Amino acid sequence: MNDELVLLISMAGSITTSALMWWWLRDALREMLNQLCDKPGSTNFWSRYTLLMLLIAPLEVVVFFSAENLQDTAQVLRRIILAILFGHFATFALVGRSLFKAVR
């Protein structure tokens, strides 16, 4: 696989999985944020912030750790999936830590 195709597949996979996670979590997140946020507009801001973090952080990891010069398709896919998962893990760790502090 050429490097450009690998990069495009990585980026598309990252954005797609991020959007799916946001879609799955959005209602629960908004409900929790409504309970935590006292000022009007805070829920909307933190909800959008979380969405941006879910999109940008995994995408950054995927682009930074893009699989280069790998000839085996299985190795390329493995590297792409690992980069996407690591990006999501880092994002959820950051957002989850902030929310955990707020809930306590």
GROMACS .gro file of N, CA, C and O in nm:
model
  416
    1MET      N    1   0.085  -0.118   0.000
    1MET     CA    2   0.000   0.000   0.000
    1MET      C    3   0.089   0.124   0.000
    1MET      O    4   0.188   0.128   0.070
    2ASN      N    5   0.049   0.223  -0.078
    2ASN     CA    6   0.129   0.345  -0.079
    2ASN      C    7   0.094   0.431   0.043
    2ASN      O    8  -0.012   0.419   0.104
    3ASP      N    9   0.186   0.519   0.079
    3ASP     CA   10   0.174   0.598   0.201
    3ASP      C   11   0.053   0.691   0.200
    3ASP      O   12  -0.011   0.713   0.303
    4GLU      N   13   0.018   0.746   0.084
    4GLU     CA   14  -0.096   0.837   0.075
    4GLU      C   15  -0.227   0.765   0.105
    4GLU      O   16  -0.313   0.816   0.176
    5LEU      N   17  -0.242   0.646   0.050
    5LEU     CA   18  -0.362   0.568   0.073
    5LEU      C   19  -0.374   0.529   0.220
    5LEU      O   20  -0.482   0.536   0.280
    6VAL      N   21  -0.263   0.489   0.280
    6VAL     CA   22  -0.261   0.454   0.422
    6VAL      C   23  -0.303   0.573   0.507
    6VAL      O   24  -0.384   0.560   0.600
    7LEU      N   25  -0.251   0.690   0.475
    7LEU     CA   26  -0.286   0.810   0.550
    7LEU      C   27  -0.434   0.843   0.536
    7LEU      O   28  -0.502   0.874   0.635
    8LEU      N   29  -0.488   0.834   0.416
    8LEU     CA   30  -0.630   0.862   0.394
    8LEU      C   31  -0.720   0.762   0.467
    8LEU      O   32  -0.821   0.800   0.529
    9ILE      N   33  -0.683   0.635   0.463
    9ILE     CA   34  -0.760   0.532   0.534
    9ILE      C   35  -0.754   0.557   0.684
    9ILE      O   36  -0.854   0.548   0.754
   10SER      N   37  -0.637   0.593   0.734
   10SER     CA   38  -0.620   0.621   0.876
   10SER      C   39  -0.706   0.739   0.919
   10SER      O   40  -0.774   0.734   1.022
   11MET      N   41  -0.703   0.846   0.842
   11MET     CA   42  -0.780   0.965   0.876
   11MET      C   43  -0.930   0.937   0.871
   11MET      O   44  -1.005   0.977   0.960
   12ALA      N   45  -0.974   0.867   0.767
   12ALA     CA   46  -1.116   0.834   0.754
   12ALA      C   47  -1.162   0.743   0.868
   12ALA      O   48  -1.269   0.762   0.925
   13GLY      N   49  -1.080   0.647   0.904
   13GLY     CA   50  -1.114   0.558   1.015
   13GLY      C   51  -1.121   0.631   1.147
   13GLY      O   52  -1.212   0.608   1.228
   14SER      N   53  -1.029   0.722   1.168
   14SER     CA   54  -1.029   0.800   1.292
   14SER      C   55  -1.151   0.889   1.302
   14SER      O   56  -1.219   0.892   1.406
   15ILE      N   57  -1.183   0.961   1.198
   15ILE     CA   58  -1.299   1.051   1.199
   15ILE      C   59  -1.429   0.973   1.211
   15ILE      O   60  -1.519   1.011   1.287
   16THR      N   61  -1.439   0.861   1.141
   16THR     CA   62  -1.560   0.780   1.147
   16THR      C   63  -1.582   0.722   1.286
   16THR      O   64  -1.693   0.731   1.340
   17THR      N   65  -1.479   0.664   1.345
   17THR     CA   66  -1.496   0.607   1.479
   17THR      C   67  -1.523   0.716   1.583
   17THR      O   68  -1.600   0.695   1.676
   18SER      N   69  -1.461   0.832   1.567
   18SER     CA   70  -1.487   0.943   1.658
   18SER      C   71  -1.632   0.988   1.650
   18SER      O   72  -1.697   1.012   1.752
   19ALA      N   73  -1.683   1.000   1.529
   19ALA     CA   74  -1.822   1.042   1.510
   19ALA      C   75  -1.918   0.939   1.569
   19ALA      O   76  -2.018   0.975   1.632
   20LEU      N   77  -1.888   0.812   1.551
   20LEU     CA   78  -1.974   0.706   1.607
   20LEU      C   79  -1.973   0.709   1.760
   20LEU      O   80  -2.077   0.694   1.824
   21MET      N   81  -1.857   0.731   1.817
   21MET     CA   82  -1.848   0.739   1.963
   21MET      C   83  -1.924   0.861   2.015
   21MET      O   84  -1.991   0.853   2.117
   22TRP      N   85  -1.909   0.972   1.946
   22TRP     CA   86  -1.982   1.092   1.987
   22TRP      C   87  -2.133   1.068   1.979
   22TRP      O   88  -2.207   1.104   2.070
   23TRP      N   89  -2.177   1.008   1.871
   23TRP     CA   90  -2.320   0.981   1.854
   23TRP      C   91  -2.371   0.892   1.968
   23TRP      O   92  -2.480   0.913   2.021
   24TRP      N   93  -2.293   0.792   2.006
   24TRP     CA   94  -2.333   0.699   2.109
   24TRP      C   95  -2.333   0.764   2.248
   24TRP      O   96  -2.417   0.735   2.332
   25LEU      N   97  -2.240   0.855   2.276
   25LEU     CA   98  -2.224   0.915   2.408
   25LEU      C   99  -2.297   1.047   2.429
   25LEU      O  100  -2.311   1.091   2.542
   26ARG      N  101  -2.341   1.112   2.324
   26ARG     CA  102  -2.387   1.250   2.335
   26ARG      C  103  -2.501   1.271   2.433
   26ARG      O  104  -2.499   1.367   2.511
   27ASP      N  105  -2.603   1.186   2.432
   27ASP     CA  106  -2.716   1.206   2.523
   27ASP      C  107  -2.676   1.189   2.669
   27ASP      O  108  -2.712   1.270   2.755
   28ALA      N  109  -2.599   1.085   2.698
   28ALA     CA  110  -2.553   1.063   2.835
   28ALA      C  111  -2.461   1.176   2.881
   28ALA      O  112  -2.469   1.222   2.995
   29LEU      N  113  -2.376   1.222   2.792
   29LEU     CA  114  -2.286   1.332   2.826
   29LEU      C  115  -2.362   1.460   2.853
   29LEU      O  116  -2.337   1.530   2.951
   30ARG      N  117  -2.457   1.492   2.768
   30ARG     CA  118  -2.537   1.614   2.790
   30ARG      C  119  -2.615   1.607   2.920
   30ARG      O  120  -2.626   1.705   2.993
   31GLU      N  121  -2.669   1.489   2.952
   31GLU     CA  122  -2.743   1.473   3.077
   31GLU      C  123  -2.652   1.497   3.198
   31GLU      O  124  -2.689   1.568   3.292
   32MET      N  125  -2.532   1.441   3.192
   32MET     CA  126  -2.438   1.460   3.302
   32MET      C  127  -2.392   1.605   3.309
   32MET      O  128  -2.384   1.663   3.419
   33LEU      N  129  -2.366   1.666   3.196
   33LEU     CA  130  -2.322   1.805   3.195
   33LEU      C  131  -2.431   1.899   3.244
   33LEU      O  132  -2.402   1.999   3.311
   34ASN      N  133  -2.557   1.868   3.215
   34ASN     CA  134  -2.667   1.949   3.266
   34ASN      C  135  -2.670   1.948   3.418
   34ASN      O  136  -2.705   2.048   3.481
   35GLN      N  137  -2.635   1.836   3.477
   35GLN     CA  138  -2.632   1.826   3.623
   35GLN      C  139  -2.511   1.899   3.682
   35GLN      O  140  -2.520   1.953   3.792
   36LEU      N  141  -2.400   1.903   3.608
   36LEU     CA  142  -2.278   1.963   3.661
   36LEU      C  143  -2.267   2.113   3.637
   36LEU      O  144  -2.208   2.184   3.718
   37CYS      N  145  -2.322   2.161   3.527
   37CYS     CA  146  -2.302   2.300   3.487
   37CYS      C  147  -2.414   2.388   3.543
   37CYS      O  148  -2.532   2.362   3.520
   38ASP      N  149  -2.374   2.493   3.612
   38ASP     CA  150  -2.471   2.586   3.671
   38ASP      C  151  -2.508   2.700   3.577
   38ASP      O  152  -2.620   2.746   3.575
   39LYS      N  153  -2.411   2.747   3.501
   39LYS     CA  154  -2.433   2.865   3.417
   39LYS      C  155  -2.490   2.825   3.282
   39LYS      O  156  -2.454   2.722   3.226
   40PRO      N  157  -2.579   2.910   3.226
   40PRO     CA  158  -2.635   2.880   3.093
   40PRO      C  159  -2.525   2.880   2.987
   40PRO      O  160  -2.437   2.965   2.989
   41GLY      N  161  -2.533   2.787   2.897
   41GLY     CA  162  -2.435   2.779   2.789
   41GLY      C  163  -2.316   2.690   2.821
   41GLY      O  164  -2.243   2.651   2.732
   42SER      N  165  -2.296   2.660   2.949
   42SER     CA  166  -2.182   2.577   2.987
   42SER      C  167  -2.193   2.436   2.929
   42SER      O  168  -2.096   2.380   2.881
   43THR      N  169  -2.313   2.380   2.935
   43THR     CA  170  -2.334   2.246   2.883
   43THR      C  171  -2.302   2.240   2.735
   43THR      O  172  -2.235   2.148   2.688
   44ASN      N  173  -2.348   2.339   2.663
   44ASN     CA  174  -2.323   2.344   2.519
   44ASN      C  175  -2.174   2.354   2.490
   44ASN      O  176  -2.122   2.286   2.402
   45PHE      N  177  -2.104   2.440   2.565
   45PHE     CA  178  -1.960   2.455   2.545
   45PHE      C  179  -1.887   2.324   2.571
   45PHE      O  180  -1.808   2.280   2.488
   46TRP      N  181  -1.911   2.261   2.685
   46TRP     CA  182  -1.838   2.140   2.720
   46TRP      C  183  -1.875   2.024   2.629
   46TRP      O  184  -1.791   1.938   2.601
   47SER      N  185  -1.994   2.022   2.581
   47SER     CA  186  -2.034   1.920   2.485
   47SER      C  187  -1.958   1.936   2.354
   47SER      O  188  -1.907   1.839   2.297
   48ARG      N  189  -1.948   2.059   2.309
   48ARG     CA  190  -1.873   2.086   2.184
   48ARG      C  191  -1.723   2.062   2.203
   48ARG      O  192  -1.654   2.013   2.113
   49TYR      N  193  -1.674   2.098   2.320
   49TYR     CA  194  -1.533   2.074   2.351
   49TYR      C  195  -1.501   1.925   2.344
   49TYR      O  196  -1.401   1.884   2.285
   50THR      N  197  -1.588   1.844   2.402
   50THR     CA  198  -1.569   1.700   2.400
   50THR      C  199  -1.572   1.647   2.257
   50THR      O  200  -1.492   1.561   2.220
   51LEU      N  201  -1.664   1.696   2.177
   51LEU     CA  202  -1.671   1.655   2.038
   51LEU      C  203  -1.540   1.689   1.965
   51LEU      O  204  -1.485   1.606   1.894
   52LEU      N  205  -1.491   1.809   1.984
   52LEU     CA  206  -1.365   1.848   1.919
   52LEU      C  207  -1.250   1.761   1.966
   52LEU      O  208  -1.166   1.719   1.887
   53MET      N  209  -1.245   1.732   2.095
   53MET     CA  210  -1.139   1.645   2.146
   53MET      C  211  -1.150   1.504   2.086
   53MET      O  212  -1.048   1.443   2.053
   54LEU      N  213  -1.273   1.456   2.073
   54LEU     CA  214  -1.292   1.324   2.014
   54LEU      C  215  -1.250   1.320   1.867
   54LEU      O  216  -1.210   1.215   1.816
   55LEU      N  217  -1.260   1.431   1.799
   55LEU     CA  218  -1.220   1.435   1.658
   55LEU      C  219  -1.072   1.464   1.640
   55LEU      O  220  -1.004   1.399   1.562
   56ILE      N  221  -1.022   1.564   1.712
   56ILE     CA  222  -0.887   1.613   1.687
   56ILE      C  223  -0.778   1.522   1.746
   56ILE      O  224  -0.681   1.491   1.678
   57ALA      N  225  -0.793   1.482   1.872
   57ALA     CA  226  -0.686   1.405   1.936
   57ALA      C  227  -0.657   1.272   1.866
   57ALA      O  228  -0.540   1.244   1.835
   58PRO      N  229  -0.758   1.190   1.837
   58PRO     CA  230  -0.726   1.065   1.765
   58PRO      C  231  -0.671   1.091   1.624
   58PRO      O  232  -0.582   1.020   1.579
   59LEU      N  233  -0.722   1.194   1.559
   59LEU     CA  234  -0.672   1.227   1.426
   59LEU      C  235  -0.525   1.267   1.433
   59LEU      O  236  -0.445   1.229   1.348
   60GLU      N  237  -0.490   1.343   1.535
   60GLU     CA  238  -0.351   1.384   1.553
   60GLU      C  239  -0.260   1.262   1.573
   60GLU      O  240  -0.152   1.253   1.514
   61VAL      N  241  -0.303   1.170   1.656
   61VAL     CA  242  -0.224   1.050   1.681
   61VAL      C  243  -0.210   0.967   1.554
   61VAL      O  244  -0.102   0.920   1.520
   62VAL      N  245  -0.318   0.953   1.480
   62VAL     CA  246  -0.316   0.875   1.355
   62VAL      C  247  -0.221   0.936   1.253
   62VAL      O  248  -0.143   0.866   1.190
   63VAL      N  249  -0.227   1.066   1.239
   63VAL     CA  250  -0.139   1.132   1.141
   63VAL      C  251   0.007   1.125   1.186
   63VAL      O  252   0.096   1.099   1.106
   64PHE      N  253   0.030   1.144   1.315
   64PHE     CA  254   0.167   1.142   1.366
   64PHE      C  255   0.229   1.003   1.356
   64PHE      O  256   0.346   0.989   1.322
   65PHE      N  257   0.152   0.901   1.386
   65PHE     CA  258   0.203   0.764   1.384
   65PHE      C  259   0.157   0.686   1.262
   65PHE      O  260   0.134   0.567   1.269
   66SER      N  261   0.144   0.754   1.150
   66SER     CA  262   0.100   0.689   1.027
   66SER      C  263   0.197   0.579   0.987
   66SER      O  264   0.319   0.594   0.997
   67ALA      N  265   0.141   0.467   0.945
   67ALA     CA  266   0.223   0.353   0.903
   67ALA      C  267   0.292   0.386   0.771
   67ALA      O  268   0.227   0.414   0.672
   68GLU      N  269   0.423   0.383   0.774
   68GLU     CA  270   0.500   0.415   0.653
   68GLU      C  271   0.587   0.296   0.613
   68GLU      O  272   0.639   0.225   0.698
   69ASN      N  273   0.602   0.279   0.485
   69ASN     CA  274   0.690   0.178   0.428
   69ASN      C  275   0.660   0.037   0.474
   69ASN      O  276   0.748  -0.046   0.484
   70LEU      N  277   0.535   0.009   0.503
   70LEU     CA  278   0.495  -0.127   0.536
   70LEU      C  279   0.433  -0.188   0.411
   70LEU      O  280   0.345  -0.130   0.350
   71GLN      N  281   0.476  -0.304   0.375
   71GLN     CA  282   0.428  -0.368   0.253
   71GLN      C  283   0.311  -0.462   0.279
   71GLN      O  284   0.225  -0.478   0.194
   72ASP      N  285   0.308  -0.522   0.394
   72ASP     CA  286   0.204  -0.618   0.427
   72ASP      C  287   0.076  -0.545   0.468
   72ASP      O  288   0.076  -0.461   0.558
   73THR      N  289  -0.034  -0.575   0.402
   73THR     CA  290  -0.161  -0.508   0.429
   73THR      C  291  -0.207  -0.531   0.573
   73THR      O  292  -0.259  -0.441   0.637
   74ALA      N  293  -0.185  -0.651   0.625
   74ALA     CA  294  -0.226  -0.681   0.763
   74ALA      C  295  -0.148  -0.593   0.861
   74ALA      O  296  -0.206  -0.544   0.958
   75GLN      N  297  -0.020  -0.572   0.837
   75GLN     CA  298   0.060  -0.485   0.925
   75GLN      C  299   0.011  -0.341   0.919
   75GLN      O  300   0.005  -0.273   1.021
   76VAL      N  301  -0.023  -0.296   0.800
   76VAL     CA  302  -0.072  -0.160   0.784
   76VAL      C  303  -0.204  -0.142   0.859
   76VAL      O  304  -0.221  -0.045   0.934
   77LEU      N  305  -0.297  -0.234   0.841
   77LEU     CA  306  -0.426  -0.225   0.910
   77LEU      C  307  -0.409  -0.234   1.061
   77LEU      O  308  -0.475  -0.162   1.136
   78ARG      N  309  -0.320  -0.320   1.106
   78ARG     CA  310  -0.293  -0.331   1.250
   78ARG      C  311  -0.241  -0.200   1.305
   78ARG      O  312  -0.285  -0.152   1.409
   79ARG      N  313  -0.150  -0.140   1.235
   79ARG     CA  314  -0.092  -0.012   1.279
   79ARG      C  315  -0.197   0.099   1.279
   79ARG      O  316  -0.201   0.181   1.371
   80ILE      N  317  -0.283   0.101   1.179
   80ILE     CA  318  -0.390   0.201   1.172
   80ILE      C  319  -0.485   0.184   1.291
   80ILE      O  320  -0.518   0.281   1.359
   81ILE      N  321  -0.528   0.061   1.316
   81ILE     CA  322  -0.621   0.036   1.426
   81ILE      C  323  -0.558   0.071   1.560
   81ILE      O  324  -0.623   0.132   1.646
   82LEU      N  325  -0.433   0.036   1.579
   82LEU     CA  326  -0.365   0.070   1.705
   82LEU      C  327  -0.355   0.221   1.725
   82LEU      O  328  -0.376   0.271   1.835
   83ALA      N  329  -0.325   0.294   1.619
   83ALA     CA  330  -0.315   0.440   1.630
   83ALA      C  331  -0.451   0.501   1.663
   83ALA      O  332  -0.461   0.591   1.747
   84ILE      N  333  -0.556   0.453   1.599
   84ILE     CA  334  -0.691   0.505   1.626
   84ILE      C  335  -0.731   0.475   1.770
   84ILE      O  336  -0.779   0.563   1.842
   85LEU      N  337  -0.709   0.352   1.814
   85LEU     CA  338  -0.745   0.315   1.951
   85LEU      C  339  -0.664   0.392   2.054
   85LEU      O  340  -0.717   0.435   2.157
   86PHE      N  341  -0.536   0.411   2.029
   86PHE     CA  342  -0.454   0.489   2.122
   86PHE      C  343  -0.503   0.633   2.129
   86PHE      O  344  -0.509   0.692   2.236
   87GLY      N  345  -0.538   0.689   2.015
   87GLY     CA  346  -0.591   0.826   2.013
   87GLY      C  347  -0.720   0.838   2.092
   87GLY      O  348  -0.738   0.933   2.168
   88HIS      N  349  -0.810   0.742   2.077
   88HIS     CA  350  -0.935   0.745   2.152
   88HIS      C  351  -0.909   0.724   2.302
   88HIS      O  352  -0.971   0.789   2.385
   89PHE      N  353  -0.818   0.636   2.334
   89PHE     CA  354  -0.785   0.613   2.475
   89PHE      C  355  -0.731   0.741   2.539
   89PHE      O  356  -0.773   0.778   2.648
   90ALA      N  357  -0.640   0.808   2.471
   90ALA     CA  358  -0.584   0.932   2.524
   90ALA      C  359  -0.692   1.039   2.540
   90ALA      O  360  -0.696   1.111   2.641
   91THR      N  361  -0.780   1.048   2.444
   91THR     CA  362  -0.888   1.147   2.451
   91THR      C  363  -0.981   1.118   2.568
   91THR      O  364  -1.014   1.208   2.647
   92PHE      N  365  -1.024   0.994   2.581
   92PHE     CA  366  -1.114   0.960   2.691
   92PHE      C  367  -1.046   0.974   2.826
   92PHE      O  368  -1.111   1.006   2.926
   93ALA      N  369  -0.916   0.952   2.831
   93ALA     CA  370  -0.844   0.970   2.957
   93ALA      C  371  -0.846   1.118   2.996
   93ALA      O  372  -0.870   1.151   3.113
   94LEU      N  373  -0.822   1.207   2.902
   94LEU     CA  374  -0.823   1.350   2.931
   94LEU      C  375  -0.962   1.400   2.970
   94LEU      O  376  -0.980   1.468   3.071
   95VAL      N  377  -1.060   1.367   2.889
   95VAL     CA  378  -1.197   1.413   2.915
   95VAL      C  379  -1.251   1.346   3.041
   95VAL      O  380  -1.313   1.412   3.126
   96GLY      N  381  -1.229   1.218   3.056
   96GLY     CA  382  -1.277   1.146   3.173
   96GLY      C  383  -1.215   1.198   3.302
   96GLY      O  384  -1.284   1.208   3.404
   97ARG      N  385  -1.089   1.231   3.297
   97ARG     CA  386  -1.023   1.287   3.416
   97ARG      C  387  -1.087   1.418   3.457
   97ARG      O  388  -1.114   1.443   3.574
   98SER      N  389  -1.113   1.504   3.359
   98SER     CA  390  -1.177   1.632   3.389
   98SER      C  391  -1.318   1.613   3.444
   98SER      O  392  -1.357   1.679   3.541
   99LEU      N  393  -1.395   1.523   3.385
   99LEU     CA  394  -1.531   1.498   3.432
   99LEU      C  395  -1.529   1.432   3.571
   99LEU      O  396  -1.613   1.464   3.655
  100PHE      N  397  -1.435   1.345   3.596
  100PHE     CA  398  -1.426   1.279   3.725
  100PHE      C  399  -1.398   1.382   3.835
  100PHE      O  400  -1.458   1.376   3.942
  101LYS      N  401  -1.310   1.476   3.806
  101LYS     CA  402  -1.281   1.582   3.904
  101LYS      C  403  -1.406   1.665   3.931
  101LYS      O  404  -1.432   1.705   4.044
  102ALA      N  405  -1.482   1.692   3.827
  102ALA     CA  406  -1.602   1.774   3.843
  102ALA      C  407  -1.711   1.702   3.920
  102ALA      O  408  -1.781   1.763   4.001
  103VAL      N  409  -1.724   1.573   3.900
  103VAL     CA  410  -1.827   1.495   3.968
  103VAL      C  411  -1.796   1.482   4.115
  103VAL      O  412  -1.884   1.489   4.200
  104ARG      N  413  -1.669   1.464   4.150
  104ARG     CA  414  -1.630   1.451   4.290
  104ARG      C  415  -1.652   1.581   4.360
  104ARG      O  416  -1.690   1.598   4.467
   0.00000   0.00000   0.00000
